[in-house]
PDB file of C-alpha atoms in Angstrom:
ATOM      1  CA  UNK A   1      78.682 124.423 104.510  1.00  0.00           C
ATOM      2  CA  UNK A   2      81.304 124.413 101.733  1.00  0.00           C
ATOM      3  CA  UNK A   3      80.088 122.576  98.623  1.00  0.00           C
ATOM      4  CA  UNK A   4      83.104 120.286  98.530  1.00  0.00           C
ATOM      5  CA  UNK A   5      82.699 119.339 102.173  1.00  0.00           C
ATOM      6  CA  UNK A   6      78.989 118.573 101.783  1.00  0.00           C
ATOM      7  CA  UNK A   7      79.760 116.461  98.707  1.00  0.00           C
ATOM      8  CA  UNK A   8      82.375 114.540 100.685  1.00  0.00           C
ATOM      9  CA  UNK A   9      79.933 114.007 103.553  1.00  0.00           C
ATOM     10  CA  UNK A  10      77.278 112.660 101.174  1.00  0.00           C
ATOM     11  CA  UNK A  11      79.870 110.386  99.556  1.00  0.00           C
ATOM     12  CA  UNK A  12      80.835 109.008 102.974  1.00  0.00           C
ATOM     13  CA  UNK A  13      77.205 108.389 103.930  1.00  0.00           C
ATOM     14  CA  UNK A  14      76.606 106.600 100.609  1.00  0.00           C
ATOM     15  CA  UNK A  15      79.553 104.272 101.267  1.00  0.00           C
ATOM     16  CA  UNK A  16      78.385 100.691 101.911  1.00  0.00           C
ATOM     17  CA  UNK A  17      80.842 100.584 104.820  1.00  0.00           C
ATOM     18  CA  UNK A  18      79.986 104.012 106.207  1.00  0.00           C
ATOM     19  CA  UNK A  19      79.134 102.715 109.666  1.00  0.00           C
ATOM     20  CA  UNK A  20      82.355 100.687 109.866  1.00  0.00           C
ATOM     21  CA  UNK A  21      84.521 103.588 108.718  1.00  0.00           C
ATOM     22  CA  UNK A  22      82.720 105.739 111.256  1.00  0.00           C
ATOM     23  CA  UNK A  23      83.778 103.279 113.950  1.00  0.00           C
ATOM     24  CA  UNK A  24      87.371 103.919 112.914  1.00  0.00           C
ATOM     25  CA  UNK A  25      86.698 107.683 112.766  1.00  0.00           C
ATOM     26  CA  UNK A  26      88.012 107.480 109.223  1.00  0.00           C
ATOM     27  CA  UNK A  27      86.543 110.000 106.780  1.00  0.00           C
ATOM     28  CA  UNK A  28      89.280 110.777 104.250  1.00  0.00           C
ATOM     29  CA  UNK A  29      92.552 109.670 102.701  1.00  0.00           C
ATOM     30  CA  UNK A  30      95.426 112.125 102.270  1.00  0.00           C
ATOM     31  CA  UNK A  31      98.611 112.218 100.249  1.00  0.00           C
ATOM     32  CA  UNK A  32     100.751 112.330 103.396  1.00  0.00           C
ATOM     33  CA  UNK A  33      99.036 109.234 104.806  1.00  0.00           C
ATOM     34  CA  UNK A  34      99.144 107.295 101.533  1.00  0.00           C
ATOM     35  CA  UNK A  35     102.881 107.924 101.267  1.00  0.00           C
ATOM     36  CA  UNK A  36     103.428 106.010 104.536  1.00  0.00           C
ATOM     37  CA  UNK A  37     103.994 102.241 104.740  1.00  0.00           C
ATOM     38  CA  UNK A  38     100.848 100.396 105.862  1.00  0.00           C
ATOM     39  CA  UNK A  39     102.109  99.421 109.318  1.00  0.00           C
ATOM     40  CA  UNK A  40     103.333 102.905 110.127  1.00  0.00           C
ATOM     41  CA  UNK A  41     100.025 104.388 108.958  1.00  0.00           C
ATOM     42  CA  UNK A  42      97.906 101.918 110.927  1.00  0.00           C
ATOM     43  CA  UNK A  43      99.716 102.553 114.209  1.00  0.00           C
ATOM     44  CA  UNK A  44      99.978 106.340 113.872  1.00  0.00           C
ATOM     45  CA  UNK A  45      96.354 106.934 112.931  1.00  0.00           C
ATOM     46  CA  UNK A  46      94.485 104.237 114.854  1.00  0.00           C
ATOM     47  CA  UNK A  47      96.602 103.686 117.968  1.00  0.00           C
ATOM     48  CA  UNK A  48      97.417 107.363 118.475  1.00  0.00           C
ATOM     49  CA  UNK A  49      95.248 110.413 118.938  1.00  0.00           C
ATOM     50  CA  UNK A  50      95.867 113.704 117.197  1.00  0.00           C
ATOM     51  CA  UNK A  51      97.283 114.970 120.478  1.00  0.00           C
ATOM     52  CA  UNK A  52      99.699 112.029 120.525  1.00  0.00           C
ATOM     53  CA  UNK A  53     100.838 112.754 116.970  1.00  0.00           C
ATOM     54  CA  UNK A  54     101.490 116.373 117.859  1.00  0.00           C
ATOM     55  CA  UNK A  55     103.993 115.112 120.434  1.00  0.00           C
ATOM     56  CA  UNK A  56     105.954 113.056 117.879  1.00  0.00           C
ATOM     57  CA  UNK A  57     109.551 114.047 117.388  1.00  0.00           C
ATOM     58  CA  UNK A  58     109.591 116.990 114.975  1.00  0.00           C
ATOM     59  CA  UNK A  59     113.054 117.575 113.605  1.00  0.00           C
ATOM     60  CA  UNK A  60     114.866 120.627 112.297  1.00  0.00           C
ATOM     61  CA  UNK A  61     114.372 119.899 108.599  1.00  0.00           C
ATOM     62  CA  UNK A  62     110.561 119.904 108.549  1.00  0.00           C
ATOM     63  CA  UNK A  63     110.602 122.863 110.945  1.00  0.00           C
ATOM     64  CA  UNK A  64     112.582 124.835 108.355  1.00  0.00           C
ATOM     65  CA  UNK A  65     110.012 123.865 105.730  1.00  0.00           C
ATOM     66  CA  UNK A  66     107.122 125.000 107.911  1.00  0.00           C
ATOM     67  CA  UNK A  67     108.821 128.300 108.689  1.00  0.00           C
ATOM     68  CA  UNK A  68     109.909 129.228 105.161  1.00  0.00           C
ATOM     69  CA  UNK A  69     107.358 127.385 103.046  1.00  0.00           C
ATOM     70  CA  UNK A  70     104.350 127.990 105.255  1.00  0.00           C
ATOM     71  CA  UNK A  71     104.822 131.693 105.878  1.00  0.00           C
ATOM     72  CA  UNK A  72     105.130 132.622 102.188  1.00  0.00           C
ATOM     73  CA  UNK A  73     101.322 132.434 101.956  1.00  0.00           C
ATOM     74  CA  UNK A  74     101.159 135.514 104.166  1.00  0.00           C
ATOM     75  CA  UNK A  75     102.773 137.439 101.297  1.00  0.00           C
ATOM     76  CA  UNK A  76     100.779 136.056  98.376  1.00  0.00           C
ATOM     77  CA  UNK A  77      97.413 134.722  99.521  1.00  0.00           C
ATOM     78  CA  UNK A  78      94.218 136.767  99.578  1.00  0.00           C
ATOM     79  CA  UNK A  79      92.388 133.998 101.432  1.00  0.00           C
ATOM     80  CA  UNK A  80      93.839 131.489 103.902  1.00  0.00           C
ATOM     81  CA  UNK A  81      91.782 128.457 104.924  1.00  0.00           C
ATOM     82  CA  UNK A  82      91.881 127.215 108.499  1.00  0.00           C
ATOM     83  CA  UNK A  83      91.812 123.530 109.469  1.00  0.00           C
ATOM     84  CA  UNK A  84      88.163 124.085 110.359  1.00  0.00           C
ATOM     85  CA  UNK A  85      87.531 124.996 106.706  1.00  0.00           C
ATOM     86  CA  UNK A  86      86.957 128.648 107.509  1.00  0.00           C
ATOM     87  CA  UNK A  87      88.159 131.182 104.962  1.00  0.00           C
ATOM     88  CA  UNK A  88      90.103 134.078 106.448  1.00  0.00           C
ATOM     89  CA  UNK A  89      90.807 137.207 104.431  1.00  0.00           C
ATOM     90  CA  UNK A  90      94.533 137.874 104.565  1.00  0.00           C
ATOM     91  CA  UNK A  91      96.175 141.283 104.668  1.00  0.00           C
ATOM     92  CA  UNK A  92      99.324 140.595 102.694  1.00  0.00           C
ATOM     93  CA  UNK A  93     102.586 141.290 104.463  1.00  0.00           C
ATOM     94  CA  UNK A  94     105.853 142.632 103.081  1.00  0.00           C
ATOM     95  CA  UNK A  95     108.948 140.555 102.409  1.00  0.00           C
ATOM     96  CA  UNK A  96     110.563 142.113 105.482  1.00  0.00           C
ATOM     97  CA  UNK A  97     107.664 140.956 107.647  1.00  0.00           C
ATOM     98  CA  UNK A  98     107.825 137.518 106.009  1.00  0.00           C
ATOM     99  CA  UNK A  99     111.438 137.214 107.173  1.00  0.00           C
ATOM    100  CA  UNK A 100     110.382 138.287 110.651  1.00  0.00           C
ATOM    101  CA  UNK A 101     107.738 135.535 110.773  1.00  0.00           C
ATOM    102  CA  UNK A 102     110.314 132.976 109.595  1.00  0.00           C
ATOM    103  CA  UNK A 103     112.729 134.091 112.323  1.00  0.00           C
ATOM    104  CA  UNK A 104     110.030 133.904 115.001  1.00  0.00           C
ATOM    105  CA  UNK A 105     109.010 130.407 113.935  1.00  0.00           C
ATOM    106  CA  UNK A 106     112.586 129.138 113.990  1.00  0.00           C
ATOM    107  CA  UNK A 107     113.294 130.848 117.309  1.00  0.00           C
ATOM    108  CA  UNK A 108     110.307 129.077 118.871  1.00  0.00           C
ATOM    109  CA  UNK A 109     111.789 125.664 118.040  1.00  0.00           C
ATOM    110  CA  UNK A 110     114.186 124.167 120.553  1.00  0.00           C
ATOM    111  CA  UNK A 111     115.986 120.988 119.470  1.00  0.00           C
ATOM    112  CA  UNK A 112     116.029 118.525 122.328  1.00  0.00           C
ATOM    113  CA  UNK A 113     117.156 115.286 120.778  1.00  0.00           C
ATOM    114  CA  UNK A 114     120.913 115.382 120.125  1.00  0.00           C
ATOM    115  CA  UNK A 115     123.823 117.561 119.067  1.00  0.00           C
ATOM    116  CA  UNK A 116     123.218 116.767 115.402  1.00  0.00           C
ATOM    117  CA  UNK A 117     119.754 118.316 115.577  1.00  0.00           C
ATOM    118  CA  UNK A 118     121.085 121.332 117.421  1.00  0.00           C
ATOM    119  CA  UNK A 119     123.768 121.862 114.795  1.00  0.00           C
ATOM    120  CA  UNK A 120     121.259 121.393 111.956  1.00  0.00           C
ATOM    121  CA  UNK A 121     118.854 123.910 113.445  1.00  0.00           C
ATOM    122  CA  UNK A 122     121.599 126.423 114.182  1.00  0.00           C
ATOM    123  CA  UNK A 123     122.760 126.237 110.569  1.00  0.00           C
ATOM    124  CA  UNK A 124     119.196 126.629 109.307  1.00  0.00           C
ATOM    125  CA  UNK A 125     118.989 129.958 111.092  1.00  0.00           C
ATOM    126  CA  UNK A 126     121.982 131.209 109.090  1.00  0.00           C
ATOM    127  CA  UNK A 127     120.441 130.343 105.713  1.00  0.00           C
ATOM    128  CA  UNK A 128     116.716 130.827 106.328  1.00  0.00           C
ATOM    129  CA  UNK A 129     116.637 134.341 104.880  1.00  0.00           C
ATOM    130  CA  UNK A 130     118.444 133.175 101.747  1.00  0.00           C
ATOM    131  CA  UNK A 131     115.994 130.314 101.280  1.00  0.00           C
ATOM    132  CA  UNK A 132     113.044 132.631 101.881  1.00  0.00           C
ATOM    133  CA  UNK A 133     114.434 135.016  99.253  1.00  0.00           C
ATOM    134  CA  UNK A 134     114.724 132.216  96.690  1.00  0.00           C
ATOM    135  CA  UNK A 135     111.203 130.981  97.405  1.00  0.00           C
ATOM    136  CA  UNK A 136     109.861 134.524  97.141  1.00  0.00           C
ATOM    137  CA  UNK A 137     111.544 134.902  93.741  1.00  0.00           C
ATOM    138  CA  UNK A 138     110.108 131.584  92.593  1.00  0.00           C
ATOM    139  CA  UNK A 139     106.532 132.382  93.584  1.00  0.00           C
ATOM    140  CA  UNK A 140     106.822 135.898  92.187  1.00  0.00           C
ATOM    141  CA  UNK A 141     107.945 134.490  88.824  1.00  0.00           C
ATOM    142  CA  UNK A 142     104.632 132.628  88.526  1.00  0.00           C
ATOM    143  CA  UNK A 143     102.833 135.991  88.432  1.00  0.00           C
ATOM    144  CA  UNK A 144      99.688 134.638  90.052  1.00  0.00           C
ATOM    145  CA  UNK A 145      96.747 136.867  89.118  1.00  0.00           C
ATOM    146  CA  UNK A 146      93.319 137.298  90.673  1.00  0.00           C
ATOM    147  CA  UNK A 147      92.279 135.837  94.010  1.00  0.00           C
ATOM    148  CA  UNK A 148      94.945 133.570  95.488  1.00  0.00           C
ATOM    149  CA  UNK A 149      93.978 131.021  98.143  1.00  0.00           C
ATOM    150  CA  UNK A 150      96.155 129.033 100.514  1.00  0.00           C
ATOM    151  CA  UNK A 151      95.449 125.749 102.346  1.00  0.00           C
ATOM    152  CA  UNK A 152      92.187 125.293 100.448  1.00  0.00           C
ATOM    153  CA  UNK A 153      90.488 121.944 101.093  1.00  0.00           C
ATOM    154  CA  UNK A 154      90.262 120.008  97.826  1.00  0.00           C
ATOM    155  CA  UNK A 155      88.572 116.612  97.598  1.00  0.00           C
ATOM    156  CA  UNK A 156      88.929 114.018  94.861  1.00  0.00           C
ATOM    157  CA  UNK A 157      87.747 110.454  94.545  1.00  0.00           C
ATOM    158  CA  UNK A 158      90.059 108.003  92.776  1.00  0.00           C
ATOM    159  CA  UNK A 159      87.490 105.202  92.696  1.00  0.00           C
ATOM    160  CA  UNK A 160      87.390 104.268  96.375  1.00  0.00           C
ATOM    161  CA  UNK A 161      84.698 104.500  99.034  1.00  0.00           C
ATOM    162  CA  UNK A 162      86.391 107.410 100.784  1.00  0.00           C
ATOM    163  CA  UNK A 163      87.663 110.590  99.111  1.00  0.00           C
ATOM    164  CA  UNK A 164      91.197 111.928  99.138  1.00  0.00           C
ATOM    165  CA  UNK A 165      91.615 115.312 100.836  1.00  0.00           C
ATOM    166  CA  UNK A 166      94.387 117.713  99.949  1.00  0.00           C
ATOM    167  CA  UNK A 167      95.234 121.240 101.101  1.00  0.00           C
ATOM    168  CA  UNK A 168      96.857 123.314  98.389  1.00  0.00           C
ATOM    169  CA  UNK A 169      99.733 125.643  99.212  1.00  0.00           C
ATOM    170  CA  UNK A 170      98.673 128.323  96.724  1.00  0.00           C
ATOM    171  CA  UNK A 171      96.142 128.455  93.917  1.00  0.00           C
ATOM    172  CA  UNK A 172      94.284 130.932  91.766  1.00  0.00           C
ATOM    173  CA  UNK A 173      91.746 130.485  88.985  1.00  0.00           C
ATOM    174  CA  UNK A 174      94.215 128.783  86.649  1.00  0.00           C
ATOM    175  CA  UNK A 175      97.140 127.414  88.676  1.00  0.00           C
ATOM    176  CA  UNK A 176      97.755 125.203  91.683  1.00  0.00           C
ATOM    177  CA  UNK A 177     101.150 125.441  93.405  1.00  0.00           C
ATOM    178  CA  UNK A 178     102.885 123.031  95.758  1.00  0.00           C
ATOM    179  CA  UNK A 179     105.933 124.328  97.658  1.00  0.00           C
ATOM    180  CA  UNK A 180     108.880 122.208  98.781  1.00  0.00           C
ATOM    181  CA  UNK A 181     111.980 123.392 100.615  1.00  0.00           C
ATOM    182  CA  UNK A 182     115.320 121.630 100.296  1.00  0.00           C
ATOM    183  CA  UNK A 183     117.150 121.699 103.640  1.00  0.00           C
ATOM    184  CA  UNK A 184     120.952 121.407 103.542  1.00  0.00           C
ATOM    185  CA  UNK A 185     122.607 118.043 104.024  1.00  0.00           C
ATOM    186  CA  UNK A 186     124.631 117.569 107.188  1.00  0.00           C
ATOM    187  CA  UNK A 187     128.065 116.003 106.838  1.00  0.00           C
ATOM    188  CA  UNK A 188     130.020 113.901 109.307  1.00  0.00           C
ATOM    189  CA  UNK A 189     131.356 115.296 112.547  1.00  0.00           C
ATOM    190  CA  UNK A 190     134.696 117.020 111.913  1.00  0.00           C
ATOM    191  CA  UNK A 191     137.793 116.864 114.113  1.00  0.00           C
ATOM    192  CA  UNK A 192     137.033 120.293 115.541  1.00  0.00           C
ATOM    193  CA  UNK A 193     133.673 119.048 116.811  1.00  0.00           C
ATOM    194  CA  UNK A 194     131.553 120.841 114.219  1.00  0.00           C
ATOM    195  CA  UNK A 195     129.495 119.645 111.256  1.00  0.00           C
ATOM    196  CA  UNK A 196     129.769 120.693 107.644  1.00  0.00           C
ATOM    197  CA  UNK A 197     126.701 121.337 105.495  1.00  0.00           C
ATOM    198  CA  UNK A 198     126.116 121.174 101.750  1.00  0.00           C
ATOM    199  CA  UNK A 199     123.339 122.578  99.592  1.00  0.00           C
ATOM    200  CA  UNK A 200     120.697 120.123  98.443  1.00  0.00           C
ATOM    201  CA  UNK A 201     119.849 120.585  94.763  1.00  0.00           C
ATOM    202  CA  UNK A 202     117.303 118.816  92.601  1.00  0.00           C
ATOM    203  CA  UNK A 203     117.031 117.929  88.918  1.00  0.00           C
ATOM    204  CA  UNK A 204     113.578 116.369  88.879  1.00  0.00           C
ATOM    205  CA  UNK A 205     110.626 116.270  91.256  1.00  0.00           C
ATOM    206  CA  UNK A 206     110.630 113.743  94.060  1.00  0.00           C
ATOM    207  CA  UNK A 207     108.034 111.059  93.421  1.00  0.00           C
ATOM    208  CA  UNK A 208     105.977 111.753  96.567  1.00  0.00           C
ATOM    209  CA  UNK A 209     105.706 115.429  95.604  1.00  0.00           C
ATOM    210  CA  UNK A 210     104.753 114.556  92.015  1.00  0.00           C
ATOM    211  CA  UNK A 211     101.976 112.305  93.310  1.00  0.00           C
ATOM    212  CA  UNK A 212     100.784 114.999  95.680  1.00  0.00           C
ATOM    213  CA  UNK A 213     100.532 117.687  92.997  1.00  0.00           C
ATOM    214  CA  UNK A 214      98.750 115.161  90.740  1.00  0.00           C
ATOM    215  CA  UNK A 215      96.022 114.948  93.372  1.00  0.00           C
ATOM    216  CA  UNK A 216      95.655 118.729  93.388  1.00  0.00           C
ATOM    217  CA  UNK A 217      95.623 118.797  89.587  1.00  0.00           C
ATOM    218  CA  UNK A 218      92.822 116.220  89.516  1.00  0.00           C
ATOM    219  CA  UNK A 219      90.837 117.947  92.270  1.00  0.00           C
ATOM    220  CA  UNK A 220      91.044 121.439  90.768  1.00  0.00           C
ATOM    221  CA  UNK A 221      91.549 120.958  87.033  1.00  0.00           C
ATOM    222  CA  UNK A 222      94.265 123.616  87.205  1.00  0.00           C
ATOM    223  CA  UNK A 223      97.799 123.659  85.800  1.00  0.00           C
ATOM    224  CA  UNK A 224     100.201 122.228  88.401  1.00  0.00           C
ATOM    225  CA  UNK A 225     103.414 123.908  89.468  1.00  0.00           C
ATOM    226  CA  UNK A 226     105.883 122.311  91.865  1.00  0.00           C
ATOM    227  CA  UNK A 227     108.263 124.887  93.360  1.00  0.00           C
ATOM    228  CA  UNK A 228     111.471 123.819  95.089  1.00  0.00           C
ATOM    229  CA  UNK A 229     113.793 126.230  96.891  1.00  0.00           C
ATOM    230  CA  UNK A 230     117.146 125.893  98.607  1.00  0.00           C
ATOM    231  CA  UNK A 231     119.326 128.673  99.953  1.00  0.00           C
ATOM    232  CA  UNK A 232     120.888 129.413  96.540  1.00  0.00           C
ATOM    233  CA  UNK A 233     118.179 128.965  93.918  1.00  0.00           C
ATOM    234  CA  UNK A 234     114.637 127.954  93.109  1.00  0.00           C
ATOM    235  CA  UNK A 235     113.440 125.387  90.576  1.00  0.00           C
ATOM    236  CA  UNK A 236     109.931 125.160  89.141  1.00  0.00           C
ATOM    237  CA  UNK A 237     108.552 122.003  87.557  1.00  0.00           C
ATOM    238  CA  UNK A 238     105.361 121.768  85.514  1.00  0.00           C
ATOM    239  CA  UNK A 239     104.072 119.511  82.704  1.00  0.00           C
ATOM    240  CA  UNK A 240     106.325 121.299  80.187  1.00  0.00           C
ATOM    241  CA  UNK A 241     109.644 120.357  81.810  1.00  0.00           C
ATOM    242  CA  UNK A 242     109.045 117.196  83.833  1.00  0.00           C
ATOM    243  CA  UNK A 243     108.064 113.727  82.668  1.00  0.00           C
ATOM    244  CA  UNK A 244     106.641 113.117  86.154  1.00  0.00           C
ATOM    245  CA  UNK A 245     104.070 115.878  85.668  1.00  0.00           C
ATOM    246  CA  UNK A 246     102.687 115.093  82.224  1.00  0.00           C
ATOM    247  CA  UNK A 247      99.008 114.215  82.068  1.00  0.00           C
ATOM    248  CA  UNK A 248      99.836 110.540  81.506  1.00  0.00           C
ATOM    249  CA  UNK A 249     102.244 110.507  84.457  1.00  0.00           C
ATOM    250  CA  UNK A 250      99.771 112.207  86.764  1.00  0.00           C
ATOM    251  CA  UNK A 251      97.085 109.695  85.839  1.00  0.00           C
ATOM    252  CA  UNK A 252      99.560 106.969  86.819  1.00  0.00           C
ATOM    253  CA  UNK A 253     100.117 108.735  90.150  1.00  0.00           C
ATOM    254  CA  UNK A 254      96.364 108.695  90.757  1.00  0.00           C
ATOM    255  CA  UNK A 255      96.297 104.962  89.993  1.00  0.00           C
ATOM    256  CA  UNK A 256      98.964 104.507  92.664  1.00  0.00           C
ATOM    257  CA  UNK A 257      96.809 106.400  95.162  1.00  0.00           C
ATOM    258  CA  UNK A 258      93.781 104.346  94.164  1.00  0.00           C
ATOM    259  CA  UNK A 259      95.644 101.106  94.801  1.00  0.00           C
ATOM    260  CA  UNK A 260      96.938 102.304  98.174  1.00  0.00           C
ATOM    261  CA  UNK A 261      93.586 103.742  99.245  1.00  0.00           C
ATOM    262  CA  UNK A 262      91.705 100.567  98.320  1.00  0.00           C
ATOM    263  CA  UNK A 263      94.204  98.518 100.303  1.00  0.00           C
ATOM    264  CA  UNK A 264      93.728 100.773 103.338  1.00  0.00           C
ATOM    265  CA  UNK A 265      89.941 100.529 103.140  1.00  0.00           C
ATOM    266  CA  UNK A 266      90.090  96.753 102.789  1.00  0.00           C
ATOM    267  CA  UNK A 267      92.374  96.511 105.827  1.00  0.00           C
ATOM    268  CA  UNK A 268      89.916  98.498 107.931  1.00  0.00           C
ATOM    269  CA  UNK A 269      87.027  96.372 106.694  1.00  0.00           C
ATOM    270  CA  UNK A 270      88.867  93.132 107.495  1.00  0.00           C
ATOM    271  CA  UNK A 271      89.856  94.384 110.947  1.00  0.00           C
ATOM    272  CA  UNK A 272      86.203  95.249 111.667  1.00  0.00           C
ATOM    273  CA  UNK A 273      86.950  97.800 114.370  1.00  0.00           C
ATOM    274  CA  UNK A 274      89.572  95.676 116.160  1.00  0.00           C
ATOM    275  CA  UNK A 275      92.890  97.502 116.437  1.00  0.00           C
ATOM    276  CA  UNK A 276      94.867  94.365 117.311  1.00  0.00           C
ATOM    277  CA  UNK A 277      93.525  92.636 114.223  1.00  0.00           C
ATOM    278  CA  UNK A 278      94.436  95.648 112.102  1.00  0.00           C
ATOM    279  CA  UNK A 279      98.023  95.612 113.373  1.00  0.00           C
ATOM    280  CA  UNK A 280      98.229  91.859 112.774  1.00  0.00           C
ATOM    281  CA  UNK A 281      97.363  92.422 109.111  1.00  0.00           C
ATOM    282  CA  UNK A 282     100.264  94.804 108.419  1.00  0.00           C
ATOM    283  CA  UNK A 283     104.028  94.827 108.818  1.00  0.00           C
ATOM    284  CA  UNK A 284     105.587  97.526 111.012  1.00  0.00           C
ATOM    285  CA  UNK A 285     108.521  97.782 108.600  1.00  0.00           C
ATOM    286  CA  UNK A 286     111.041  98.625 111.303  1.00  0.00           C
ATOM    287  CA  UNK A 287     113.681  98.642 108.574  1.00  0.00           C
ATOM    288  CA  UNK A 288     112.327 102.023 107.456  1.00  0.00           C
ATOM    289  CA  UNK A 289     113.749 104.195 110.280  1.00  0.00           C
ATOM    290  CA  UNK A 290     112.771 107.422 108.490  1.00  0.00           C
ATOM    291  CA  UNK A 291     109.078 106.762 109.059  1.00  0.00           C
ATOM    292  CA  UNK A 292     109.647 105.743 112.674  1.00  0.00           C
ATOM    293  CA  UNK A 293     111.789 108.753 113.595  1.00  0.00           C
ATOM    294  CA  UNK A 294     109.071 109.985 115.939  1.00  0.00           C
ATOM    295  CA  UNK A 295     110.756 109.695 119.343  1.00  0.00           C
ATOM    296  CA  UNK A 296     112.077 106.660 121.232  1.00  0.00           C
ATOM    297  CA  UNK A 297     109.152 106.500 123.654  1.00  0.00           C
ATOM    298  CA  UNK A 298     106.639 106.292 120.819  1.00  0.00           C
ATOM    299  CA  UNK A 299     108.636 103.673 118.926  1.00  0.00           C
ATOM    300  CA  UNK A 300     108.817 101.593 122.102  1.00  0.00           C
ATOM    301  CA  UNK A 301     105.038 101.839 122.512  1.00  0.00           C
ATOM    302  CA  UNK A 302     104.545 100.885 118.863  1.00  0.00           C
ATOM    303  CA  UNK A 303     106.656  97.762 119.369  1.00  0.00           C
ATOM    304  CA  UNK A 304     104.598  96.839 122.425  1.00  0.00           C
ATOM    305  CA  UNK A 305     101.374  97.307 120.473  1.00  0.00           C
ATOM    306  CA  UNK A 306     102.556  95.258 117.491  1.00  0.00           C
ATOM    307  CA  UNK A 307     103.835  92.444 119.741  1.00  0.00           C
ATOM    308  CA  UNK A 308     100.510  92.378 121.555  1.00  0.00           C
ATOM    309  CA  UNK A 309      98.655  92.160 118.239  1.00  0.00           C
ATOM    310  CA  UNK A 310     100.848  89.309 117.018  1.00  0.00           C
ATOM    311  CA  UNK A 311     100.417  87.357 120.245  1.00  0.00           C
ATOM    312  CA  UNK A 312      96.658  87.760 120.158  1.00  0.00           C
TER     313      UNK A 312
END
């Protein structure tokens, strides 16, 4: 068993609330979960199964990120971790094959929600190669030496009962790299029935991404690099050019995660295995439509579940 995983298991067993957390099937925090509002997190992870979550509405923008950002590891990684924590030796592919993988991933996605999604996805297909080229240039400029791993499980404890788990996009002996794609912005519907699109640029890291790379920095002790790419350029942030990635800033990000993680653990302890009680302790925050953009049928079920919890 991997040393980090066995350490995490021991830490979970040593938790004074290990049995309770086991009842919730809760064994780690993650950056993606901690970035969610409490109500959204509680419903998604304790009212829904993993199979349910896989059926959530998955829109064109994250699909572009998965296609372009995910496949780049096939070019640069020597080892790719699976979700079962197995390490697979990777035979690196060429840039031409990388583009082929991107095309195949995008072709496999069929928008089914509305004409806006269809237009967004269709436009993504026209710029995907350009974005892939910019990301390739950005990663190449880092000149990663030695063994490069992708999707490595990295655990870190911020002072809570349960560890945080992160999966790094790329890392070698000295660097840890997080990749973010910047999908184009869709404009309003034009008179001719089409949509216009504009390039999304960035001048500083987004706060969620800065917090995420801070976790990887803490877990690995390696220099953090945050790579953004759009269809026209790439931008790399690190502690030398971003106030959000200085050591002091990253320690603040970890304090944020500690506060959120402690709150989550306390909610689960208070609810004591009762899902209705858990939902009654949090707000669904319906005013945050971004987090609830998971499909109308799931939102309707969430409203039923929250109403039931409030009535009980």
